[in-house]
Coordinates of N, CA and C in Angstrom, one line a residue:
Chain A
X1 N 1.1 -1.5 0.4 CA 0.2 -0.4 0.2 C 0.5 1.0 -0.1
X2 N 0.8 2.4 -0.8 CA 1.4 3.9 -0.4 C 1.4 3.9 1.0
X3 N 2.4 4.7 0.5 CA 2.7 5.4 2.2 C 2.7 7.1 1.6
X4 N 2.4 7.2 0.9 CA 2.9 8.2 0.5 C 1.7 9.1 -0.1
X5 N 1.4 10.6 0.4 CA 0.6 11.4 -0.1 C 1.1 12.9 -1.3
X6 N 0.0 13.0 -2.3 CA 0.8 14.3 -3.4 C -0.2 14.6 -4.1
X7 N -0.7 15.8 -4.0 CA -1.5 16.7 -4.7 C -1.3 15.9 -6.0
X8 N -2.9 15.9 -6.1 CA -3.5 15.3 -7.5 C -3.2 15.9 -9.0
X9 N -2.6 17.2 -9.0 CA -2.1 18.3 -10.3 C -1.7 19.6 -10.0
X10 N -0.6 19.8 -10.6 CA 0.0 20.6 -10.3 C 0.3 21.6 -11.8
X11 N 0.0 22.8 -12.3 CA 0.8 23.6 -13.1 C 2.1 24.4 -12.8
X12 N 2.7 24.5 -14.3 CA 4.0 25.2 -13.8 C 4.3 25.4 -15.2
X13 N 4.8 26.7 -15.3 CA 5.0 27.3 -16.3 C 6.5 27.0 -17.0
X14 N 6.1 27.0 -18.0 CA 7.9 27.0 -18.7 C 9.0 27.7 -18.1
X15 N 9.6 27.3 -18.0 CA 10.9 27.6 -17.8 C 11.1 28.5 -16.4
X16 N 9.9 28.0 -15.4 CA 10.2 28.5 -14.0 C 11.0 26.6 -13.5
X17 N 11.1 27.2 -12.1 CA 11.1 25.7 -10.8 C 10.0 24.9 -11.4
X18 N 10.0 23.7 -11.6 CA 8.1 22.7 -10.8 C 9.2 22.7 -9.5
X19 N 8.2 22.0 -8.0 CA 8.5 21.7 -7.2 C 7.3 20.8 -6.2
X20 N 7.7 19.7 -6.7 CA 6.6 19.1 -6.6 C 6.7 18.1 -4.8
X21 N 5.4 18.5 -4.3 CA 6.1 18.1 -2.6 C 5.3 16.3 -2.1
X22 N 6.0 16.1 -1.5 CA 5.6 14.1 -1.1 C 5.4 14.8 0.4
X23 N 4.2 13.9 1.4 CA 4.4 14.0 2.4 C 3.9 12.1 2.8
X24 N 5.2 11.9 3.5 CA 5.2 10.8 3.6 C 5.9 10.6 5.3
X25 N 5.1 10.7 5.9 CA 4.7 10.7 7.8 C 5.2 9.4 8.3
X26 N 4.8 8.7 7.5 CA 5.1 7.3 8.6 C 6.3 6.3 8.3
X27 N 7.1 7.4 7.3 CA 8.8 6.6 6.9 C 8.7 6.3 8.0
X28 N 9.9 5.1 7.7 CA 10.8 4.2 8.7 C 12.4 4.3 8.8
X29 N 12.9 4.6 9.6 CA 14.1 4.7 9.2 C 15.4 4.2 8.3
X30 N 14.7 2.9 7.8 CA 16.0 2.1 6.8 C 15.0 2.2 5.3
X31 N 13.7 3.3 5.0 CA 13.4 3.6 4.1 C 13.6 4.8 3.0
X32 N 13.3 4.9 2.0 CA 14.5 5.5 1.3 C 12.6 6.0 0.2
X33 N 13.5 7.8 0.0 CA 12.0 8.1 -0.9 C 12.8 8.3 -2.6
X34 N 12.4 7.5 -3.1 CA 12.3 7.5 -4.6 C 11.2 8.9 -5.2
X35 N 11.3 9.0 -6.0 CA 11.0 9.6 -7.4 C 10.4 9.0 -8.9
X36 N 9.7 8.6 -9.7 CA 9.2 8.4 -10.4 C 9.0 9.0 -11.6
X37 N 8.5 9.4 -12.9 CA 7.4 9.5 -13.8 C 7.4 9.5 -15.1
X38 N 5.8 9.5 -15.2 CA 5.3 9.0 -16.3 C 4.8 9.3 -17.3
X39 N 5.8 10.1 -18.2 CA 5.2 10.4 -19.5 C 4.7 9.6 -20.6
X40 N 3.5 10.3 -20.2 CA 1.7 9.6 -20.9 C 2.2 8.6 -22.4
X41 N 1.7 7.6 -22.1 CA 2.1 6.5 -22.8 C 3.3 5.9 -23.0
X42 N 4.1 6.4 -22.1 CA 5.2 5.6 -21.8 C 5.7 5.0 -20.2
X43 N 6.8 4.4 -20.8 CA 6.7 3.0 -19.0 C 7.3 3.8 -18.5
X44 N 7.0 3.9 -17.2 CA 7.7 5.0 -15.7 C 9.5 5.5 -15.9
X45 N 9.7 5.9 -15.2 CA 11.2 6.8 -15.4 C 11.6 6.9 -14.2
X46 N 12.4 6.3 -14.0 CA 13.5 7.0 -13.0 C 13.5 8.2 -12.2
X47 N 13.8 8.9 -12.1 CA 14.3 10.2 -11.5 C 15.3 10.8 -10.3
X48 N 15.3 10.2 -9.3 CA 16.0 10.7 -8.9 C 15.6 9.3 -6.7
X49 N 16.4 9.6 -6.2 CA 16.4 8.7 -4.9 C 17.1 9.6 -3.4
X50 N 16.9 9.4 -2.2 CA 17.5 9.8 -1.3 C 17.0 9.3 -0.1
X51 N 17.5 9.1 1.2 CA 17.6 8.5 2.8 C 17.6 10.1 3.6
X52 N 17.9 10.5 3.0 CA 18.4 11.9 4.9 C 18.8 13.0 3.7
X53 N 19.8 13.0 2.8 CA 20.4 13.9 2.7 C 19.8 14.4 1.5
X54 N 19.6 16.0 0.7 CA 19.4 16.2 -0.1 C 20.4 15.7 -0.9
X55 N 19.5 15.8 -2.0 CA 20.9 14.2 -3.2 C 20.3 16.0 -4.3
X56 N 21.3 15.6 -5.8 CA 21.1 16.1 -7.3 C 21.5 15.1 -8.6
X57 N 20.8 15.4 -8.7 CA 21.4 14.8 -10.3 C 21.4 15.9 -12.1
X58 N 21.5 15.6 -12.4 CA 21.4 16.1 -13.9 C 19.6 16.2 -14.2
X59 N 18.4 15.4 -13.6 CA 17.4 15.9 -13.8 C 16.8 16.7 -12.7
X60 N 16.8 16.5 -11.6 CA 16.2 17.0 -10.9 C 17.2 16.8 -9.0
X61 N 16.9 18.1 -8.3 CA 16.8 17.5 -7.2 C 15.9 17.2 -6.6
X62 N 16.2 16.6 -5.0 CA 15.6 16.0 -4.2 C 16.0 16.9 -2.6
X63 N 14.5 17.1 -2.1 CA 15.0 18.4 -1.4 C 13.8 17.2 0.5
X64 N 14.6 16.9 1.9 CA 14.5 15.8 2.3 C 14.4 16.2 3.4
X65 N 12.8 16.9 4.6 CA 12.8 17.4 5.5 C 14.3 16.9 6.6
X66 N 14.3 17.2 7.7 CA 15.5 16.9 8.4 C 14.6 14.8 9.4
X67 N 13.3 16.0 9.8 CA 12.2 15.1 10.2 C 12.0 13.6 9.2
X68 N 12.0 13.5 7.5 CA 12.4 13.0 6.9 C 10.5 12.9 6.5
X69 N 9.6 13.5 7.4 CA 8.3 13.2 7.3 C 7.8 13.6 5.5
X70 N 8.8 14.4 5.5 CA 7.8 15.3 3.4 C 9.2 15.6 3.0
X71 N 8.9 15.5 1.8 CA 10.9 15.5 0.2 C 10.0 16.7 -0.8
X72 N 10.5 17.2 -1.6 CA 9.9 17.9 -2.6 C 10.3 17.9 -3.4
X73 N 10.7 17.9 -4.6 CA 11.4 17.2 -6.2 C 11.7 18.5 -6.7
X74 N 12.6 18.6 -6.8 CA 12.5 20.5 -7.7 C 12.9 20.2 -9.2
X75 N 12.0 20.5 -10.2 CA 12.5 21.1 -11.8 C 13.2 21.6 -12.1
X76 N 14.6 21.7 -12.2 CA 14.7 23.5 -12.2 C 14.9 24.3 -13.1
X77 N 14.3 23.6 -14.7 CA 14.1 24.8 -15.1 C 13.2 24.0 -16.8
X78 N 11.6 23.8 -16.4 CA 10.1 22.5 -16.4 C 10.4 23.2 -18.2
X79 N 10.8 22.0 -18.6 CA 10.4 22.3 -20.0 C 8.8 21.4 -20.8
X80 N 8.3 21.7 -21.9 CA 6.9 21.0 -21.7 C 6.8 19.6 -22.0
X81 N 8.3 19.1 -21.9 CA 8.8 17.3 -22.1 C 8.3 16.9 -20.8
X82 N 8.6 17.9 -19.6 CA 7.9 17.5 -18.4 C 6.9 17.4 -17.7
X83 N 6.3 17.5 -19.0 CA 5.3 17.3 -18.7 C 5.0 15.8 -17.8
X84 N 4.0 15.0 -17.0 CA 3.8 14.0 -16.7 C 3.2 13.8 -15.2
X85 N 3.0 12.4 -15.4 CA 2.1 12.2 -13.3 C 3.7 11.7 -13.0
X86 N 3.8 12.7 -11.5 CA 5.7 12.5 -11.2 C 4.8 10.9 -9.7
X87 N 5.4 10.0 -9.2 CA 5.6 9.1 -7.8 C 6.6 9.2 -7.4
X88 N 5.7 10.1 -5.9 CA 7.0 10.1 -4.7 C 6.4 8.5 -3.8
X89 N 7.6 7.4 -4.3 CA 7.8 6.0 -3.9 C 8.5 5.6 -2.6
X90 N 8.3 5.6 -1.5 CA 8.9 4.9 -0.1 C 9.4 3.4 -0.7
X91 N 10.6 3.6 -0.1 CA 10.6 2.1 -0.4 C 11.9 1.4 1.2
X92 N 12.1 0.2 1.1 CA 12.8 -0.1 1.6 C 14.0 -0.6 1.7
X93 N 15.0 -0.7 2.5 CA 16.8 -0.4 2.5 C 16.5 -1.9 1.4
X94 N 16.1 -2.4 2.2 CA 16.8 -4.2 2.2 C 15.0 -4.9 1.9
X95 N 15.0 -6.1 1.2 CA 14.0 -7.4 0.9 C 14.1 -6.6 -0.8
X96 N 12.5 -7.0 -0.9 CA 11.9 -6.9 -1.5 C 12.5 -5.1 -3.0
X97 N 12.7 -5.0 -4.3 CA 12.5 -3.6 -5.0 C 11.2 -3.9 -4.9
X98 N 10.2 -4.1 -4.9 CA 9.0 -3.7 -5.6 C 9.0 -2.6 -5.3
X99 N 8.2 -1.7 -6.1 CA 7.6 -0.7 -5.8 C 6.3 -0.5 -5.6
X100 N 5.7 0.2 -4.8 CA 4.4 0.5 -4.8 C 4.2 2.0 -4.9
X101 N 3.4 2.5 -6.3 CA 3.0 3.0 -6.5 C 1.7 3.9 -6.4
X102 N 1.9 5.2 -5.9 CA 0.5 5.6 -4.9 C -0.1 6.9 -6.6
X103 N -0.5 7.6 -5.9 CA -1.5 7.9 -7.6 C -0.5 8.7 -8.1
X104 N 0.1 9.6 -7.6 CA 0.7 10.6 -7.4 C 0.8 12.4 -8.5
X105 N 1.1 12.7 -9.5 CA 1.2 14.2 -9.2 C 0.8 14.4 -10.9
X106 N -0.2 15.2 -11.1 CA -0.2 14.8 -12.3 C 0.6 16.3 -12.9
X107 N 1.8 16.8 -13.6 CA 2.6 18.0 -13.3 C 2.3 18.5 -15.5
X108 N 1.4 19.4 -14.9 CA 1.7 20.0 -16.8 C 2.2 21.3 -16.2
X109 N 3.4 21.1 -18.1 CA 4.0 22.3 -18.1 C 3.4 22.7 -19.0
X110 N 3.4 24.9 -18.7 CA 2.5 25.8 -19.3 C 3.3 26.2 -20.5
X111 N 3.5 26.6 -21.9 CA 4.2 27.2 -22.7 C 4.0 28.7 -22.2
Chain B
X1 N 23.8 0.1 -22.3 CA 22.3 -0.1 -23.4 C 21.5 -0.4 -21.9
X2 N 20.8 0.9 -21.5 CA 19.8 0.5 -20.8 C 18.7 0.6 -21.3
X3 N 18.1 -0.1 -21.9 CA 16.7 -0.3 -22.6 C 15.7 -1.5 -22.2
X4 N 15.0 -1.2 -21.6 CA 14.1 -2.7 -21.8 C 12.7 -2.6 -22.8
X5 N 13.1 -3.9 -23.6 CA 12.1 -3.9 -24.9 C 10.7 -4.7 -24.5
X6 N 9.6 -4.3 -25.0 CA 8.9 -5.2 -24.8 C 7.9 -5.6 -26.4
X7 N 7.4 -6.3 -26.6 CA 6.9 -7.2 -27.8 C 6.0 -8.0 -27.4
X8 N 4.3 -7.8 -28.3 CA 4.3 -7.1 -29.3 C 3.6 -5.1 -28.4
X9 N 3.5 -4.1 -28.9 CA 3.1 -3.2 -28.4 C 1.7 -2.9 -28.4
X10 N 1.2 -3.6 -28.9 CA 0.1 -3.5 -29.4 C -0.5 -5.6 -29.0
X11 N -1.9 -5.5 -27.8 CA -2.5 -7.2 -28.4 C -3.8 -6.4 -27.9
X12 N -4.9 -7.2 -28.4 CA -6.0 -7.5 -28.7 C -6.6 -8.8 -28.8
X13 N -6.6 -9.2 -28.1 CA -6.8 -10.8 -27.7 C -8.3 -11.4 -27.3
X14 N -9.1 -12.6 -28.3 CA -10.5 -12.8 -27.6 C -10.0 -13.7 -26.1
X15 N -11.2 -13.7 -25.5 CA -10.8 -14.3 -24.2 C -10.9 -16.1 -24.2
X16 N -10.8 -16.6 -25.2 CA -11.3 -17.9 -25.8 C -9.2 -18.3 -25.8
X17 N -8.4 -16.9 -26.7 CA -6.9 -17.1 -27.5 C -5.8 -17.8 -25.9
X18 N -4.9 -17.7 -26.6 CA -4.0 -17.8 -25.5 C -2.8 -17.2 -26.9
X19 N -2.6 -15.7 -25.6 CA -0.9 -15.8 -25.9 C 0.1 -15.3 -25.3
X20 N 1.1 -14.4 -25.6 CA 1.9 -13.7 -24.8 C 3.0 -12.8 -25.0
X21 N 2.8 -12.4 -23.3 CA 3.9 -11.0 -24.2 C 6.0 -11.3 -23.5
X22 N 6.2 -10.5 -24.5 CA 7.4 -10.6 -23.9 C 8.0 -9.2 -23.6
X23 N 9.3 -10.0 -23.0 CA 10.5 -8.9 -22.3 C 11.9 -9.1 -22.3
X24 N 12.6 -8.1 -22.6 CA 14.1 -8.5 -23.1 C 14.5 -7.7 -22.5
X25 N 16.3 -7.8 -21.7 CA 16.7 -6.7 -21.4 C 18.5 -7.0 -21.2
X26 N 19.3 -6.2 -21.8 CA 20.9 -7.2 -21.5 C 21.9 -6.2 -20.4
X27 N 20.9 -5.8 -19.7 CA 21.7 -4.9 -18.7 C 22.8 -5.2 -17.6
X28 N 22.9 -7.2 -18.1 CA 22.8 -7.8 -16.8 C 22.4 -7.8 -15.3
X29 N 21.0 -6.9 -15.6 CA 19.8 -7.4 -14.5 C 19.4 -8.7 -14.4
X30 N 19.1 -9.2 -12.6 CA 19.2 -10.5 -12.3 C 17.7 -10.0 -12.1
X31 N 16.9 -9.4 -11.6 CA 15.9 -8.9 -11.1 C 14.8 -8.9 -12.2
X32 N 13.8 -8.7 -12.3 CA 12.4 -9.1 -13.1 C 11.5 -8.4 -13.2
X33 N 10.7 -7.8 -13.1 CA 9.1 -7.5 -12.7 C 8.3 -7.5 -13.7
X34 N 6.9 -7.7 -13.9 CA 5.7 -7.7 -14.3 C 4.5 -6.8 -13.7
X35 N 4.7 -5.0 -13.9 CA 3.1 -4.2 -13.5 C 2.4 -5.0 -14.5
X36 N 1.1 -4.4 -14.1 CA -0.1 -3.8 -14.5 C -0.4 -2.7 -13.9
X37 N -1.0 -2.2 -15.8 CA -1.5 -0.4 -15.1 C -2.8 -0.3 -15.8
X38 N -3.7 0.1 -15.1 CA -4.9 0.4 -15.9 C -4.8 1.7 -16.6
X39 N -6.0 2.6 -17.1 CA -6.5 3.6 -17.3 C -6.3 4.6 -16.3
X40 N -5.6 6.1 -16.3 CA -6.0 6.6 -15.6 C -5.6 6.4 -13.5
X41 N -4.7 5.0 -13.5 CA -4.1 4.8 -12.9 C -2.7 4.8 -12.3
X42 N -2.5 4.3 -11.4 CA -0.8 4.2 -11.0 C -0.8 2.5 -11.5
X43 N 0.5 2.4 -12.0 CA 1.5 0.3 -11.7 C 1.1 -0.5 -10.7
X44 N 0.9 -1.4 -11.0 CA 0.8 -2.6 -9.8 C 1.4 -3.5 -10.2
X45 N 2.3 -3.7 -8.9 CA 2.5 -4.8 -9.7 C 2.3 -6.2 -9.0
X46 N 2.7 -7.6 -10.0 CA 2.6 -8.9 -10.3 C 2.9 -9.7 -10.5
X47 N 4.4 -9.4 -10.4 CA 5.6 -10.9 -10.3 C 6.8 -10.2 -10.1
X48 N 7.8 -10.8 -9.7 CA 8.8 -10.3 -9.6 C 10.0 -11.9 -9.5
X49 N 11.0 -11.6 -10.3 CA 11.8 -12.9 -10.5 C 12.9 -12.8 -10.2
X50 N 14.3 -13.2 -9.6 CA 15.4 -12.7 -8.9 C 16.1 -13.8 -9.5
X51 N 17.6 -13.8 -9.9 CA 17.5 -14.8 -10.6 C 16.7 -16.4 -11.3
X52 N 16.1 -15.3 -11.9 CA 15.4 -16.5 -12.9 C 14.3 -17.6 -12.4
X53 N 14.2 -16.8 -11.0 CA 13.1 -17.7 -10.4 C 12.2 -16.7 -9.4
X54 N 10.8 -16.9 -9.1 CA 10.4 -16.2 -9.2 C 9.4 -16.2 -7.7
X55 N 9.8 -15.0 -7.2 CA 10.2 -14.7 -5.6 C 9.3 -13.7 -5.6
X56 N 8.0 -13.2 -6.1 CA 6.6 -12.4 -5.7 C 5.4 -12.8 -6.5
X57 N 4.9 -13.1 -6.7 CA 3.6 -13.4 -6.5 C 3.2 -13.0 -6.3
X58 N 1.6 -11.5 -6.2 CA 1.5 -10.4 -6.0 C 0.1 -11.2 -6.1
X59 N -0.5 -12.3 -5.9 CA -2.1 -12.8 -6.6 C -2.9 -12.7 -7.1
X60 N -1.8 -13.3 -7.8 CA -2.0 -12.8 -9.7 C -3.2 -14.2 -10.0
X61 N -4.1 -13.9 -10.7 CA -4.5 -15.0 -10.8 C -4.2 -16.0 -12.5
X62 N -4.0 -17.1 -12.3 CA -3.5 -18.1 -13.0 C -3.7 -18.2 -14.0
X63 N -4.3 -17.5 -14.9 CA -4.5 -16.6 -16.6 C -3.8 -16.1 -16.5
X64 N -2.5 -15.5 -15.7 CA -1.3 -14.8 -15.9 C -0.2 -16.2 -15.6
X65 N 0.2 -16.1 -16.4 CA 1.6 -17.1 -15.8 C 3.1 -17.2 -16.4
X66 N 3.8 -15.7 -15.8 CA 5.3 -15.8 -15.8 C 6.1 -17.2 -16.3
X67 N 7.0 -16.5 -16.6 CA 8.1 -17.4 -17.5 C 9.2 -16.6 -17.4
X68 N 10.8 -17.1 -17.0 CA 11.9 -16.4 -17.0 C 12.6 -17.4 -17.7
X69 N 13.0 -17.9 -19.1 CA 13.6 -18.7 -20.0 C 15.6 -18.9 -18.9
X70 N 15.9 -17.4 -19.7 CA 17.1 -17.0 -19.0 C 17.1 -15.9 -18.6
X71 N 18.1 -15.1 -17.9 CA 18.4 -13.9 -17.3 C 18.0 -12.9 -18.1
X72 N 17.6 -13.0 -19.1 CA 17.6 -11.1 -20.6 C 15.5 -11.4 -20.8
X73 N 15.7 -12.7 -20.3 CA 14.3 -12.8 -21.4 C 13.1 -12.9 -19.9
X74 N 12.0 -12.4 -20.4 CA 10.7 -12.4 -19.1 C 9.1 -12.5 -20.1
X75 N 8.8 -13.5 -20.0 CA 7.8 -13.9 -20.7 C 6.5 -13.6 -20.2
X76 N 5.3 -13.3 -20.9 CA 3.6 -13.6 -19.4 C 2.9 -14.0 -20.9
X77 N 2.9 -15.1 -19.8 CA 1.8 -16.1 -20.8 C 0.1 -15.9 -20.4
X78 N -0.8 -15.4 -22.1 CA -2.0 -15.5 -21.3 C -2.9 -16.2 -21.6
X79 N -4.1 -16.6 -21.2 CA -4.9 -17.5 -21.0 C -6.3 -17.8 -20.9
X80 N -7.1 -17.4 -21.0 CA -8.8 -17.0 -20.8 C -8.8 -16.4 -20.4
X81 N -7.9 -14.9 -21.2 CA -8.2 -13.4 -19.8 C -10.0 -12.7 -20.3
X82 N -10.4 -12.0 -19.1 CA -11.2 -11.4 -18.9 C -11.3 -10.1 -19.7
X83 N -12.3 -9.5 -20.0 CA -12.6 -8.3 -21.0 C -11.8 -6.9 -19.8
X84 N -11.9 -7.2 -18.0 CA -11.4 -6.8 -17.0 C -9.5 -6.8 -17.2
X85 N -8.9 -7.5 -17.5 CA -7.4 -8.0 -17.9 C -7.0 -6.4 -18.5
X86 N -7.8 -5.6 -19.6 CA -7.3 -5.1 -20.9 C -6.4 -3.5 -19.6
X87 N -5.1 -3.9 -20.6 CA -4.8 -2.3 -19.6 C -3.4 -2.9 -20.3
X88 N -2.8 -2.1 -19.9 CA -0.8 -1.7 -19.9 C -0.1 -1.9 -19.1
X89 N 0.9 -4.0 -19.7 CA 1.5 -4.8 -19.4 C 2.4 -4.2 -19.4
X90 N 3.5 -3.6 -18.2 CA 4.8 -2.9 -18.1 C 5.8 -3.9 -17.5
X91 N 7.1 -4.2 -18.0 CA 8.3 -4.4 -17.4 C 9.0 -4.3 -17.4
X92 N 9.4 -4.2 -16.1 CA 10.5 -3.6 -15.4 C 12.3 -4.8 -15.6
X93 N 13.3 -3.7 -14.6 CA 14.2 -4.7 -14.7 C 15.0 -3.8 -13.8
X94 N 16.2 -4.4 -13.0 CA 16.8 -3.8 -11.3 C 17.7 -5.1 -11.4
X95 N 19.2 -4.4 -11.1 CA 20.5 -5.3 -10.5 C 20.6 -6.4 -10.6
X96 N 19.8 -5.9 -9.0 CA 19.6 -7.2 -7.8 C 18.4 -6.9 -7.3
X97 N 18.1 -8.0 -6.3 CA 16.6 -8.1 -5.2 C 17.9 -7.1 -4.3
X98 N 17.2 -5.8 -3.5 CA 17.5 -6.2 -2.6 C 18.1 -4.5 -2.4
X99 N 18.7 -3.9 -3.4 CA 19.9 -3.1 -3.0 C 18.7 -2.2 -3.8
X100 N 19.3 -0.3 -3.4 CA 18.5 0.3 -3.8 C 19.0 0.9 -5.0
X101 N 19.2 0.3 -5.8 CA 19.3 1.1 -7.1 C 17.5 0.4 -8.3
X102 N 17.8 1.4 -9.3 CA 16.1 2.0 -10.0 C 15.5 0.8 -10.7
X103 N 14.8 0.7 -10.8 CA 14.0 -0.6 -11.9 C 14.0 0.4 -13.2
X104 N 14.1 -0.2 -13.8 CA 14.8 0.2 -16.2 C 12.4 -0.4 -16.2
X105 N 11.8 0.9 -17.1 CA 10.7 -0.2 -17.2 C 11.0 0.2 -18.6
X106 N 10.3 -0.2 -19.7 CA 9.8 -1.0 -20.9 C 8.9 0.5 -20.6
X107 N 8.4 -0.2 -22.4 CA 7.3 1.2 -22.9 C 5.8 0.4 -22.8
X108 N 6.0 -0.9 -22.4 CA 5.3 -1.3 -22.3 C 3.9 -2.4 -23.2
X109 N 3.2 -3.0 -23.3 CA 2.4 -3.7 -24.1 C 0.8 -3.1 -24.1
X110 N 0.3 -2.7 -24.9 CA -1.3 -2.3 -24.5 C -1.7 -3.6 -24.9
X111 N -3.2 -4.2 -23.8 CA -3.9 -5.5 -23.9 C -4.9 -4.7 -24.2
X112 N -5.6 -5.7 -25.0 CA -7.7 -5.4 -25.4 C -8.2 -6.7 -25.4
X113 N -9.4 -7.0 -24.6 CA -9.5 -8.5 -24.7 C -10.8 -8.6 -25.0
X114 N -11.7 -8.6 -25.4 CA -12.7 -8.6 -26.7 C -13.3 -10.1 -26.9

C-alpha cells in the first residue's frame, strides 16, 4: 500500500522551477524516498532517490526535511517535455525491490 | 544499453485465445518485474523474478503465467483472459533484489481483451 500523499495535479510555467511536494509521515528509518515519472503512453522513468540528505542529479534535486516526513522534488527549469505524472515512492533499503506506486501528481508545464 | 524492450506494443485477443508478452533486457540485471496498469491508475506489481526464479506473486490469477527462461528474457503467458484484464502491461528490471538501485521500465504492451 502507498505510504505517500501527493497533490493530484499541478501546473508550472515553462522555464520556471517545478516544486513537487510529497508527504511520507510514516516513513521508517531504513526507507528511501524514490521519485519516478511517467510520460503519457510510456513506462515509468527513474528520476532520483535519497535517504536523509538532499540529492541532485542531472534531472532534478530532492530535498528531504530533517524529520524525513516530507520531501520536495525540484525540476529547476521545467520544459514541455517534463509534463508527466510524478510518483513519490517510499521503499525499504533491503528486501524486495518492488515499488508501490501511489496516485502521483500530474504536472502540466504550460508554455 | 539501458533499454528494456517489450513486444508486442499492442495486442488484441479474445477471451479464448492464448498469447504471450515478451520482455528483454541486456543490462545484466538479475531481477525482473511485471506490472499491470489500468487506465488513469498507477502501475501495480504482479510478479518479481530474481535470478530466474519467481520471488513474488502478488496474488495474480492463474490465467497469467510468468516465465523467465534466462536472465535476459521475461515472458507473460496469457490464457482465458477477461475484458477487465485489458490494461498496459509493463516490464521492468533492476540489478538485483535488495539494493537501492533503480528499476528500468519498458514502454509496455497495451492489451485489449474482447
